[in-house]
Coordinates of C-alpha atoms and ligand atoms in Angstrom, one line a residue:
M1293 CA 90.6 72.3 131.6
P1294 CA 89.8 75.6 129.9
D1295 CA 87.7 77.8 132.2
S1296 CA 86.0 80.1 129.7
P1297 CA 84.1 79.6 126.5
A1298 CA 86.8 81.5 124.6
A1299 CA 89.6 79.4 126.0
A1300 CA 87.6 76.3 125.1
I1301 CA 87.4 77.5 121.6
A1302 CA 91.1 78.2 121.5
S1303 CA 92.0 74.8 122.7
T1304 CA 89.6 73.0 120.4
Y1305 CA 89.9 74.8 117.1
F1306 CA 93.6 75.6 117.1
P1307 CA 96.7 73.4 117.1
G1308 CA 97.4 74.3 120.7
A1309 CA 100.1 76.7 122.2
R1310 CA 102.0 73.6 123.2
C1311 CA 100.8 71.4 120.3
E1312 CA 98.2 69.8 122.5
N1313 CA 96.2 68.7 119.5
E1314 CA 99.2 67.2 117.6
R1315 CA 97.9 63.6 117.6
W1316 CA 94.5 64.6 116.4
V1317 CA 95.8 66.9 113.7
R1318 CA 98.2 64.2 112.4
S1319 CA 95.4 61.7 112.2
E1320 CA 93.0 64.1 110.4
M1321 CA 95.7 65.0 107.9
L1322 CA 96.6 61.4 107.3
G1323 CA 92.8 60.7 106.9
L1324 CA 92.7 63.4 104.3
L1325 CA 95.5 61.8 102.4
D1326 CA 93.9 58.4 102.7
H1327 CA 90.7 59.8 101.3
W1328 CA 92.5 61.5 98.4
F1329 CA 94.5 58.4 97.4
D1330 CA 91.5 56.2 97.7
W1331 CA 89.5 58.5 95.5
R1332 CA 92.3 58.5 92.9
K1333 CA 92.7 54.8 93.0
S1334 CA 89.0 54.2 92.6
L1335 CA 89.0 56.0 89.2
F1336 CA 90.0 54.3 86.0
P1337 CA 91.5 51.3 87.7
D1338 CA 92.3 49.7 84.4
D1339 CA 94.2 52.6 82.9
F1340 CA 97.9 52.9 82.8
A1341 CA 100.5 50.2 83.5
A1342 CA 101.3 50.3 87.2
T1343 CA 104.9 50.9 88.1
S1344 CA 106.1 49.7 91.5
E1345 CA 107.0 52.2 94.1
A1346 CA 110.6 50.9 93.9
A1347 CA 110.8 52.0 90.3
A1348 CA 111.0 55.6 91.3
A1349 CA 114.6 56.8 90.8
P1350 CA 116.1 56.5 94.3
E1351 CA 118.6 59.3 93.8
A1352 CA 116.1 61.8 92.6
R1353 CA 113.9 60.9 95.5
A1354 CA 116.7 61.2 98.1
D1355 CA 117.6 64.5 96.6
L1356 CA 114.0 65.8 96.8
S1357 CA 113.7 64.6 100.3
A1358 CA 116.9 66.4 101.3
R1359 CA 115.9 69.6 99.6
L1360 CA 112.5 69.4 101.3
Q1361 CA 114.2 69.1 104.6
E1362 CA 116.4 72.0 103.7
L1363 CA 113.3 74.1 102.8
A1364 CA 111.6 73.1 106.1
Q1365 CA 114.7 74.0 108.0
A1366 CA 115.1 77.3 106.2
L1367 CA 111.5 78.2 107.1
T1368 CA 112.2 77.9 110.8
A1369 CA 113.9 81.2 110.5
E1370 CA 110.5 82.8 110.0
T1371 CA 109.2 84.8 112.9
P1372 CA 107.1 82.4 115.0
T1373 CA 103.7 83.9 114.8
H1374 CA 101.7 81.1 116.4
T1375 CA 102.8 82.0 119.9
P1376 CA 101.1 84.7 121.9
R1377 CA 104.5 86.3 122.3
Y1378 CA 104.0 87.5 118.8
I1379 CA 101.9 90.7 118.9
G1380 CA 103.6 92.3 115.9
H1381 CA 101.2 92.3 112.9
M1382 CA 97.8 91.1 111.9
K1383 CA 99.0 87.5 111.8
A1384 CA 98.6 84.7 114.2
E1385 CA 98.0 81.0 114.5
I1386 CA 95.7 79.6 111.8
S1387 CA 92.7 77.6 112.9
L1388 CA 92.3 73.9 112.4
P1389 CA 89.1 74.2 110.4
A1390 CA 90.9 76.6 108.1
L1391 CA 94.0 74.4 107.8
F1392 CA 91.9 71.3 107.1
G1393 CA 89.6 73.0 104.7
W1394 CA 92.5 74.6 102.9
L1395 CA 94.4 71.3 102.5
A1396 CA 91.3 69.4 101.5
A1397 CA 90.7 71.8 98.6
M1398 CA 94.4 72.0 97.7
L1399 CA 94.5 68.3 97.1
H1400 CA 92.0 68.8 94.3
N1401 CA 93.3 72.3 93.2
P1402 CA 90.1 73.6 91.7
N1403 CA 90.2 76.9 89.8
N1404 CA 87.3 79.1 90.8
T1405 CA 87.6 81.1 87.6
S1406 CA 84.6 79.1 86.3
Q1407 CA 82.3 76.4 87.4
E1408 CA 83.7 74.2 84.7
A1409 CA 87.1 74.3 86.3
S1410 CA 85.7 74.1 89.8
R1411 CA 82.5 72.0 90.0
V1412 CA 82.6 71.8 93.8
G1413 CA 85.0 74.7 94.7
S1414 CA 82.7 77.2 93.1
V1415 CA 79.7 75.9 95.1
I1416 CA 81.7 76.1 98.3
E1417 CA 82.7 79.6 97.4
T1418 CA 79.1 80.6 96.9
E1419 CA 78.1 79.1 100.3
A1420 CA 81.1 80.7 102.1
V1421 CA 80.2 84.1 100.6
A1422 CA 76.7 83.6 102.0
M1423 CA 78.1 82.8 105.4
L1424 CA 80.2 86.0 105.4
A1425 CA 77.2 88.0 104.0
S1426 CA 75.0 87.0 106.9
M1427 CA 77.7 87.8 109.4
L1428 CA 78.2 91.2 107.9
G1429 CA 74.5 92.0 107.9
Y1430 CA 73.7 91.5 104.3
D1431 CA 70.7 89.3 103.2
P1432 CA 72.6 86.2 102.1
A1433 CA 70.0 85.4 99.5
E1434 CA 70.7 88.8 97.8
A1435 CA 74.3 89.4 98.5
Q1436 CA 77.0 88.5 95.9
G1437 CA 80.7 88.2 96.1
H1438 CA 83.8 86.2 95.7
F1439 CA 87.1 85.5 97.3
T1440 CA 90.2 87.5 96.4
S1441 CA 93.9 87.2 97.2
G1442 CA 93.4 89.8 99.9
G1443 CA 91.9 93.1 101.0
T1444 CA 93.9 95.1 98.5
V1445 CA 92.3 93.4 95.5
A1446 CA 88.9 93.4 97.2
N1447 CA 89.1 97.2 97.6
F1448 CA 90.0 97.4 93.9
E1449 CA 86.9 95.3 93.1
A1450 CA 84.8 98.0 94.8
V1451 CA 86.4 100.8 92.8
W1452 CA 86.0 98.8 89.6
R1453 CA 82.3 98.5 90.1
A1454 CA 81.8 102.0 91.4
R1455 CA 83.6 103.3 88.3
Y1456 CA 81.3 101.3 85.9
R1457 CA 78.2 102.5 87.7
M1458 CA 79.3 106.1 87.5
D1459 CA 80.3 105.7 83.9
H1460 CA 76.8 104.6 83.0
W1461 CA 75.3 107.6 84.7
L1462 CA 77.8 110.1 83.4
S1463 CA 77.6 108.7 79.8
L1464 CA 73.9 109.3 79.8
G1465 CA 74.3 112.8 81.2
L1466 CA 76.8 113.5 78.4
Y1467 CA 74.4 112.1 75.8
V1468 CA 71.6 114.4 77.0
A1469 CA 73.9 117.4 77.0
E1470 CA 75.3 116.8 73.6
T1471 CA 72.0 116.1 72.0
T1472 CA 70.0 118.8 73.6
G1473 CA 72.7 121.4 73.9
E1474 CA 71.9 121.9 77.6
P1475 CA 74.9 122.4 79.8
L1476 CA 76.1 119.3 81.6
D1477 CA 76.1 119.3 85.4
V1478 CA 78.8 116.6 85.8
F1479 CA 78.3 116.1 89.5
A1480 CA 74.5 115.7 89.3
A1481 CA 74.8 113.4 86.3
A1482 CA 77.5 111.2 87.7
H1483 CA 75.3 110.5 90.8
M1484 CA 71.9 110.4 89.2
G1485 CA 70.9 107.0 90.5
W1486 CA 69.3 104.1 88.6
D1487 CA 65.8 105.4 88.8
R1488 CA 66.7 108.7 87.1
F1489 CA 68.9 106.7 84.6
R1490 CA 66.0 104.5 83.6
E1491 CA 63.7 107.5 83.3
L1492 CA 66.0 109.3 80.9
W1493 CA 66.9 106.1 79.1
D1494 CA 63.2 105.5 78.3
Q1495 CA 62.6 109.2 77.6
H1496 CA 65.4 109.3 75.0
G1497 CA 64.7 105.8 73.6
L1498 CA 68.4 104.9 74.2
T1499 CA 70.2 101.8 73.2
D1500 CA 73.4 100.3 74.4
A1501 CA 75.1 100.9 71.1
T1502 CA 74.3 104.6 71.3
L1503 CA 75.4 105.1 74.9
R1504 CA 78.7 103.3 74.4
R1505 CA 79.8 106.2 72.3
Y1506 CA 79.6 108.5 75.4
S1507 CA 81.4 106.2 77.8
A1508 CA 84.9 106.9 79.1
A1509 CA 85.2 103.3 80.2
V1510 CA 84.5 101.9 76.8
G1511 CA 85.9 104.5 74.5
N1512 CA 88.9 106.7 74.7
P1513 CA 88.9 108.3 78.1
A1514 CA 90.9 111.4 77.2
A1515 CA 88.5 112.1 74.3
V1516 CA 85.4 111.6 76.4
W1517 CA 86.7 113.7 79.3
A1518 CA 87.4 116.5 76.9
R1519 CA 83.8 116.2 75.6
I1520 CA 82.5 116.3 79.2
G1521 CA 84.6 119.4 79.7
R1522 CA 83.1 121.1 76.7
A1523 CA 79.5 120.1 77.6
A1524 CA 80.1 121.3 81.2
G1525 CA 81.7 124.6 80.1
R1526 CA 84.8 124.0 82.1
D1527 CA 87.7 121.5 82.4
Y1528 CA 86.7 118.1 83.7
L1529 CA 89.3 117.0 86.2
G1530 CA 87.9 113.4 86.8
P1531 CA 86.4 111.8 89.8
V1532 CA 87.8 111.7 93.4
L1533 CA 87.9 108.9 95.9
L1534 CA 87.1 109.8 99.5
A1535 CA 88.7 107.8 102.3
P1536 CA 89.5 108.6 105.9
G1537 CA 93.1 109.6 106.9
T1538 CA 93.4 106.2 108.5
K1539 CA 93.0 104.5 105.2
H1540 CA 95.1 101.5 104.2
Y1541 CA 97.8 102.0 101.5
S1542 CA 95.7 100.0 99.1
W1543 CA 93.5 103.1 98.4
L1544 CA 96.5 105.0 97.2
K1545 CA 97.3 102.0 94.9
A1546 CA 93.7 102.0 93.7
A1547 CA 93.9 105.7 92.8
N1548 CA 97.0 104.9 90.9
V1549 CA 95.9 101.7 89.2
F1550 CA 92.6 103.1 88.1
G1551 CA 94.3 106.0 86.4
L1552 CA 92.9 108.7 88.7
G1553 CA 96.2 109.8 90.1
E1554 CA 97.1 110.0 93.7
G1555 CA 95.9 113.6 94.0
S1556 CA 92.4 112.3 93.4
L1557 CA 92.4 110.4 96.7
W1558 CA 91.0 112.9 99.1
S1559 CA 91.5 112.2 102.8
I1560 CA 88.6 112.7 105.1
A1561 CA 89.8 114.4 108.3
L1562 CA 89.9 112.4 111.5
D1563 CA 88.2 113.5 114.7
A1564 CA 89.9 113.8 118.1
E1565 CA 89.4 110.0 118.6
G1566 CA 91.0 109.2 115.3
R1567 CA 87.8 108.2 113.4
L1568 CA 86.3 109.6 110.2
D1569 CA 84.9 113.0 110.8
I1570 CA 81.4 113.1 109.3
E1571 CA 81.3 116.9 108.8
D1572 CA 84.5 116.7 106.9
L1573 CA 83.1 114.0 104.7
D1574 CA 80.2 116.3 104.0
R1575 CA 82.6 119.2 103.3
L1576 CA 84.6 117.1 100.8
I1577 CA 81.4 116.1 98.9
R1578 CA 80.4 119.7 98.6
E1579 CA 83.9 120.6 97.5
A1580 CA 83.8 117.9 94.8
R1581 CA 80.4 119.3 93.7
A1582 CA 81.9 122.8 93.5
Q1583 CA 84.7 121.5 91.4
G1584 CA 82.4 119.5 89.2
R1585 CA 84.2 116.3 90.1
P1586 CA 82.2 113.2 90.9
V1587 CA 82.8 111.1 94.0
L1588 CA 83.7 107.7 92.8
T1589 CA 83.2 106.1 96.2
A1590 CA 83.2 107.1 99.9
V1591 CA 85.1 104.6 102.1
S1592 CA 84.8 104.1 105.8
V1593 CA 86.9 101.7 107.7
A1594 CA 85.9 99.0 110.2
G1595 CA 89.1 98.2 112.1
T1596 CA 91.9 100.5 110.9
T1597 CA 95.2 98.9 110.0
E1598 CA 97.2 100.9 112.6
T1599 CA 94.9 101.1 115.6
S1600 CA 91.8 98.9 114.8
E1601 CA 89.5 101.9 115.2
I1602 CA 86.0 101.6 113.8
D1603 CA 84.6 104.5 111.9
P1604 CA 81.1 105.7 112.6
I1605 CA 79.7 103.7 109.7
D1606 CA 76.1 104.2 110.8
A1607 CA 76.5 108.0 110.7
V1608 CA 78.2 107.8 107.3
H1609 CA 75.2 105.9 105.9
D1610 CA 72.8 108.4 107.5
R1611 CA 74.6 111.3 105.9
L1612 CA 75.0 109.7 102.5
E1613 CA 71.4 108.5 102.5
A1614 CA 70.4 112.1 103.2
W1615 CA 72.4 113.2 100.1
E1616 CA 70.4 110.6 98.2
R1617 CA 67.1 111.7 99.6
D1618 CA 67.5 115.4 99.6
E1619 CA 69.8 116.1 96.7
G1620 CA 69.4 113.0 94.5
V1621 CA 73.1 112.3 94.9
H1622 CA 73.9 108.6 94.9
I1623 CA 77.4 107.9 96.1
W1624 CA 78.9 104.4 96.2
R1625 CA 79.5 103.5 99.9
H1626 CA 82.2 101.0 100.6
V1627 CA 83.3 99.7 104.0
D1628 CA 86.9 98.5 104.2
A1629 CA 86.3 95.8 106.9
A1630 CA 89.4 93.9 105.9
Y1631 CA 90.5 93.8 109.5
G1632 CA 87.4 94.4 111.6
G1633 CA 84.7 92.7 109.6
F1634 CA 84.8 89.5 111.6
L1635 CA 84.0 91.5 114.8
C1636 CA 80.4 91.4 113.5
A1637 CA 80.5 87.8 114.8
V1638 CA 80.4 89.3 118.3
L1639 CA 77.1 91.2 117.7
G1640 CA 73.9 90.1 119.2
G1641 CA 75.6 87.7 121.7
P1642 CA 76.5 87.7 125.4
D1643 CA 79.9 89.2 124.6
E1644 CA 78.7 92.3 122.7
A1645 CA 79.5 94.4 125.7
A1646 CA 83.2 93.8 124.9
L1647 CA 82.7 96.4 122.2
S1648 CA 81.6 100.0 122.8
P1649 CA 78.0 100.8 121.9
A1650 CA 79.3 103.1 119.2
S1651 CA 81.5 100.3 117.7
A1652 CA 78.6 97.9 117.8
A1653 CA 76.3 100.3 116.1
A1654 CA 78.9 101.0 113.4
L1655 CA 79.5 97.3 112.8
R1656 CA 75.7 96.7 112.6
A1657 CA 75.5 99.3 109.8
I1658 CA 77.9 97.5 107.5
G1659 CA 74.9 95.8 105.9
R1660 CA 73.8 99.2 104.5
A1661 CA 76.9 99.5 102.4
D1662 CA 77.0 99.0 98.6
S1663 CA 80.1 96.8 99.0
V1664 CA 82.4 95.4 101.7
T1665 CA 86.0 94.1 101.9
I1666 CA 86.8 91.4 104.5
D1667 CA 90.0 89.5 105.0
P1668 CA 89.5 85.9 106.3
H1669 CA 93.4 85.8 106.4
K1670 CA 93.3 88.2 109.3
L1671 CA 90.7 87.8 112.0
G1672 CA 89.2 84.7 110.3
Y1673 CA 92.4 82.7 111.1
V1674 CA 92.5 81.4 107.5
P1675 CA 95.9 80.9 105.7
Y1676 CA 97.0 83.4 103.1
A1677 CA 96.0 84.5 100.5
C1678 CA 92.4 85.0 101.4
G1679 CA 90.3 88.1 101.1
A1680 CA 86.7 88.5 100.1
F1681 CA 84.7 91.2 98.3
L1682 CA 80.9 91.3 98.8
T1683 CA 78.1 93.5 97.5
R1684 CA 74.6 94.0 98.9
D1685 CA 72.9 92.6 95.8
R1686 CA 73.4 91.3 92.3
A1687 CA 73.0 94.6 90.6
R1688 CA 75.8 96.1 92.6
Y1689 CA 78.0 93.1 91.9
A1690 CA 77.7 93.1 88.1
V1691 CA 80.5 94.6 86.2
S1692 CA 79.5 95.7 82.8
A1693 CA 81.6 97.0 80.0
F1694 CA 78.4 98.5 78.8
D1695 CA 75.1 96.8 79.1
A1696 CA 72.9 99.3 80.6
P1697 CA 71.3 98.9 83.0
Y1698 CA 73.1 95.9 84.2
L1699 CA 71.1 93.3 82.3
D1700 CA 71.9 89.7 82.6
R1701 CA 74.8 88.8 80.5
P1702 CA 74.3 85.2 79.3
E1703 CA 77.5 85.3 77.3
L1704 CA 79.4 85.2 80.6
G1705 CA 78.1 81.7 81.2
D1706 CA 78.3 80.3 84.7
G1707 CA 81.8 81.7 85.4
K1708 CA 82.9 84.5 87.6
W1709 CA 85.9 85.3 85.4
A1710 CA 84.3 88.3 83.9
S1711 CA 83.4 89.8 87.2
T1712 CA 86.7 89.2 89.1
L1713 CA 89.8 91.3 88.6
E1714 CA 91.8 88.2 89.1
G1715 CA 91.7 85.3 86.6
S1716 CA 92.5 81.9 87.9
R1717 CA 91.6 81.7 91.6
T1718 CA 92.2 79.1 94.3
A1719 CA 89.2 77.5 96.1
A1720 CA 91.4 76.8 99.1
G1721 CA 90.6 80.1 100.9
A1722 CA 86.9 79.6 100.3
A1723 CA 87.1 76.0 101.6
A1724 CA 89.0 77.2 104.7
T1725 CA 86.4 79.8 105.4
W1726 CA 83.5 77.4 104.6
L1727 CA 84.8 74.8 107.1
T1728 CA 85.3 77.4 109.7
G1729 CA 81.8 78.7 109.2
R1730 CA 80.4 75.2 109.4
T1731 CA 82.2 74.2 112.6
L1732 CA 83.3 77.1 114.7
G1733 CA 80.8 79.3 113.1
F1734 CA 80.7 83.1 112.5
G1735 CA 78.3 83.9 115.2
P1736 CA 78.4 85.0 118.8
E1737 CA 78.8 81.5 120.2
G1738 CA 81.7 80.7 117.9
L1739 CA 84.2 83.1 116.4
G1740 CA 82.5 86.0 118.2
T1741 CA 83.3 84.5 121.6
L1742 CA 87.0 84.3 120.7
L1743 CA 87.2 87.7 119.1
A1744 CA 85.4 89.4 122.1
E1745 CA 88.1 87.8 124.2
T1746 CA 90.9 89.3 122.1
V1747 CA 89.3 92.7 122.7
R1748 CA 89.2 92.1 126.4
T1749 CA 92.8 90.8 126.3
A1750 CA 93.9 94.1 124.8
R1751 CA 92.2 95.9 127.6
A1752 CA 93.7 93.7 130.2
F1753 CA 97.1 94.3 128.7
R1754 CA 96.7 98.1 129.0
G1755 CA 95.8 97.7 132.6
A1756 CA 98.7 95.4 133.4
V1757 CA 101.3 97.5 131.7
A1758 CA 100.1 100.9 132.8
A1759 CA 100.2 99.7 136.4
A1760 CA 103.8 98.4 136.1
V1761 CA 105.3 101.2 134.0
P1762 CA 103.7 104.6 134.5
E1763 CA 105.7 106.1 131.5
V1764 CA 103.8 103.9 129.1
R1765 CA 101.1 106.1 127.5
F1766 CA 98.5 104.2 125.7
L1767 CA 96.7 105.7 122.7
E1768 CA 93.0 105.9 123.6
P1769 CA 90.4 104.9 122.7
V1770 CA 90.9 101.3 121.6
D1771 CA 88.0 100.0 119.6
A1772 CA 89.2 96.5 119.1
N1773 CA 92.3 94.5 119.8
I1774 CA 95.2 96.6 118.6
V1775 CA 96.9 98.6 121.3
C1776 CA 99.5 101.4 120.6
F1777 CA 101.6 103.2 123.2
S1778 CA 104.5 105.6 123.5
L1779 CA 107.0 106.2 126.3
A1780 CA 106.8 109.7 127.8
R1781 CA 107.4 111.4 131.1
E1782 CA 105.0 114.1 132.4
G1783 CA 105.5 117.2 130.3
E1784 CA 108.0 115.6 127.9
A1785 CA 108.5 117.0 124.4
L1786 CA 107.1 114.8 121.7
S1787 CA 110.4 114.6 119.8
S1788 CA 112.2 113.2 122.9
A1789 CA 109.3 110.8 123.6
N1790 CA 109.4 109.6 120.0
A1791 CA 113.1 108.9 120.3
R1792 CA 112.6 106.9 123.4
T1793 CA 109.7 105.0 122.0
A1794 CA 111.7 104.2 118.9
A1795 CA 114.5 102.9 121.1
L1796 CA 112.1 100.7 123.0
F1797 CA 110.8 99.3 119.7
D1798 CA 114.4 98.6 118.6
A1799 CA 115.0 96.7 121.8
I1800 CA 111.9 94.6 121.4
H1801 CA 112.9 94.0 117.8
A1802 CA 116.3 92.8 118.8
S1803 CA 115.0 90.5 121.5
A1804 CA 113.9 86.9 120.9
E1805 CA 111.3 87.1 123.6
L1806 CA 108.7 89.3 122.0
S1807 CA 107.6 90.7 118.6
A1808 CA 105.7 94.0 118.4
S1809 CA 105.5 96.5 115.5
R1810 CA 106.1 100.2 115.2
T1811 CA 104.0 102.8 113.6
T1812 CA 104.1 106.6 113.2
L1813 CA 100.9 108.5 113.2
G1814 CA 101.3 111.5 110.8
A1815 CA 99.8 115.0 110.6
G1816 CA 96.4 113.6 109.6
Y1817 CA 96.0 112.4 113.1
A1818 CA 96.8 115.8 114.6
R1819 CA 93.7 116.0 116.8
L1820 CA 94.3 112.5 118.2
I1821 CA 98.0 113.3 118.8
D1822 CA 97.0 116.5 120.6
R1823 CA 94.6 114.5 122.8
H1824 CA 97.3 111.9 123.5
L1825 CA 99.9 114.6 124.5
A1826 CA 97.3 116.3 126.7
S1827 CA 97.0 113.1 128.8
Y1828 CA 100.5 113.8 130.2
D1829 CA 101.0 117.5 129.4
G1830 CA 103.4 116.6 126.6
V1831 CA 104.8 119.4 124.4
K1832 CA 104.2 119.2 120.7
D1833 CA 107.5 119.9 118.9
A1834 CA 107.0 117.4 116.1
D1835 CA 104.2 116.4 113.8
G1836 CA 104.4 112.6 114.0
L1837 CA 103.7 110.3 116.9
V1838 CA 105.9 107.2 117.2
L1839 CA 104.1 104.2 118.7
V1840 CA 104.8 100.6 119.6
R1841 CA 101.9 98.7 118.2
C1842 CA 100.6 95.4 119.7
V1843 CA 98.0 93.2 117.9
F1844 CA 96.2 90.9 120.3
M1845 CA 94.6 88.5 117.9
N1846 CA 96.3 85.3 119.0
P1847 CA 93.7 82.8 120.2
Y1848 CA 95.8 81.5 123.1
W1849 CA 95.5 84.8 124.9
A1850 CA 92.0 83.6 125.8
D1851 CA 93.7 81.3 128.4
P1852 CA 94.1 83.4 131.5
A1853 CA 97.2 81.4 132.4
N1854 CA 99.0 82.8 129.3
R1855 CA 98.1 86.3 130.3
G1856 CA 99.3 85.6 133.9
L1857 CA 102.6 84.3 132.5
L1858 CA 103.3 86.8 129.7
F1859 CA 101.9 90.2 130.8
P1860 CA 104.3 90.5 133.7
Q1861 CA 107.2 89.4 131.4
I1862 CA 106.3 92.1 128.8
A1863 CA 105.8 94.7 131.4
G1864 CA 109.1 93.7 133.0
F1865 CA 110.8 94.0 129.7
I1866 CA 109.5 97.5 129.2
R1867 CA 110.3 98.6 132.7
R1868 CA 113.9 97.3 132.5
H1869 CA 114.3 99.1 129.2
V1870 CA 113.0 102.3 130.6
E1871 CA 115.2 102.0 133.7
A1872 CA 118.4 101.1 131.8
A1873 CA 117.9 103.8 129.2
A1874 CA 117.5 106.7 131.7
P1875 CA 119.3 106.1 135.0
A1876 CA 120.5 109.6 135.4
L1877 CA 117.1 111.2 134.7
R1878 CA 115.5 108.8 137.2
G1879 CA 118.1 109.7 139.8
A1880 CA 117.5 113.3 139.2
A1881 CA 113.7 113.1 139.5
Ligands
LIG3320 C1 95.0 94.5 105.6 C2 94.2 95.6 105.2 C3 94.0 95.8 103.8 C4 94.7 95.1 102.7 O1 94.6 93.8 102.7 P1 95.6 92.7 102.1 O2 94.9 91.5 102.5 O3 96.9 92.9 102.9 O4 95.7 93.0 100.7 C5 93.1 96.8 103.4 N1 92.4 97.6 104.3 C6 92.6 97.4 105.6 C7 91.8 98.2 106.6 C8 93.5 96.4 106.1 O5 93.6 96.2 107.4

């Protein structure tokens, strides 16, 4: 009998570490097939000449069956990620609601590109987006969004919208400069805000057709940028993207794909705890203003990919709202909550104390962002490929080639196709998310209970391993459920600690018992690395810090019996490795 609410959730809503739910899962899946076949048979019963099952070519069928077995067998060489022994990456067991919801939708294969191609799937998507919106702190009646193939595309969706919004404002600025002869303040124009935009629009009696001739997004960007340069009286170098040094690789891709160049992605410095440094954000905005380069979007991260840290999102909003209020500078605020967004499910419930007060305040502030990325295929326990992109309201969601100021566009009909980067889109991820929301739920009594337990598990792991192997140095603080550590003796040089940590990772990698991952924090983390070294008087003779990274998202860790069994095994593995690798040094000490 599970003895905690989190363990009860793990044993009810997942297949079971030892397949305890096998019989029930089989019957639900067969039930789904029954339902699907019954539905098909009920339609057009008089159409088509029926062929008997025996008429199928037996050889072809035998061949298909054999190849299917071959495929199934080949797939067993995948790393088993359903077991809590797997703490390698942001991947774990998928939940039963997600699996059932995914399969149910797949049998009908709707295409969420439009309501016509997805009569039910698109409604499910709208409802699932509303569930995510309320969890994230948006008003579900106002928020808009859609499912994507993942966080990468969701982040691109944000840049796409931020770019169009900025393009409207800057085009109008260029129009005013060219028609009045007044010099163009690029930075001020590009962040003018909709109120100022509408004021100028009315004042100049503008029309869409006119403004299109001033748009880099609609016209020839090189030509428009050159005109912006002439109007401003200096070369226009284009906008910059601001994201913390912890950013996911997708932001570099975005800078590339949107034609900004990687040099336009400016890294916000990290503080000594590895989180976005507000003063540096402010410094970069001032730097962008000094260079006459607009800020396309300022990104903060809820749950970084390497260490699951949560940026001070509340303070970011405070600062950027001050820029709006005091300087009239409106900067698009995006939160990359691909990993950590589901931790919002913990808020407001009995388990909120599993998070630090700073993390809780940061997560609560997500609802103030213009847009958010969240990945149900990470902490939502939904199968790939399932990300989601949400905006606070309809105006922020609209993508407009040029229909200032974001008027309704009836020509788009009921479809989403014009406002999604992707064309054809599955409904399966939305259905998986929907069924999870309708059963387990995205609140503190449901998913939140389980996720709070993953955070506690990460903490318990640190305690257990630190007690057993003093040379293990955990990277602190840990905001969520990803734990990183290095191996180092008191006073050891970083280069030597790095080599030993890398060797431990190789040993873990070579073993069948355990999967972890490896990461190297680079120069951008200098202050955090210094802090880490200071904890054991380490000597800094290298820039990067090599770490073993452990992701504690597996639901079965919620069962204390699994921790009792596996923590000592993992600690023992590390201890044996440390002892085997350095017998002489140990003897000498
Ligand atoms: C995983 C992740 C992404 C990218 O998401 P994909 O689903 O892999 O495309 C973006 N940002 C963060 C913070 C992530 O953790």
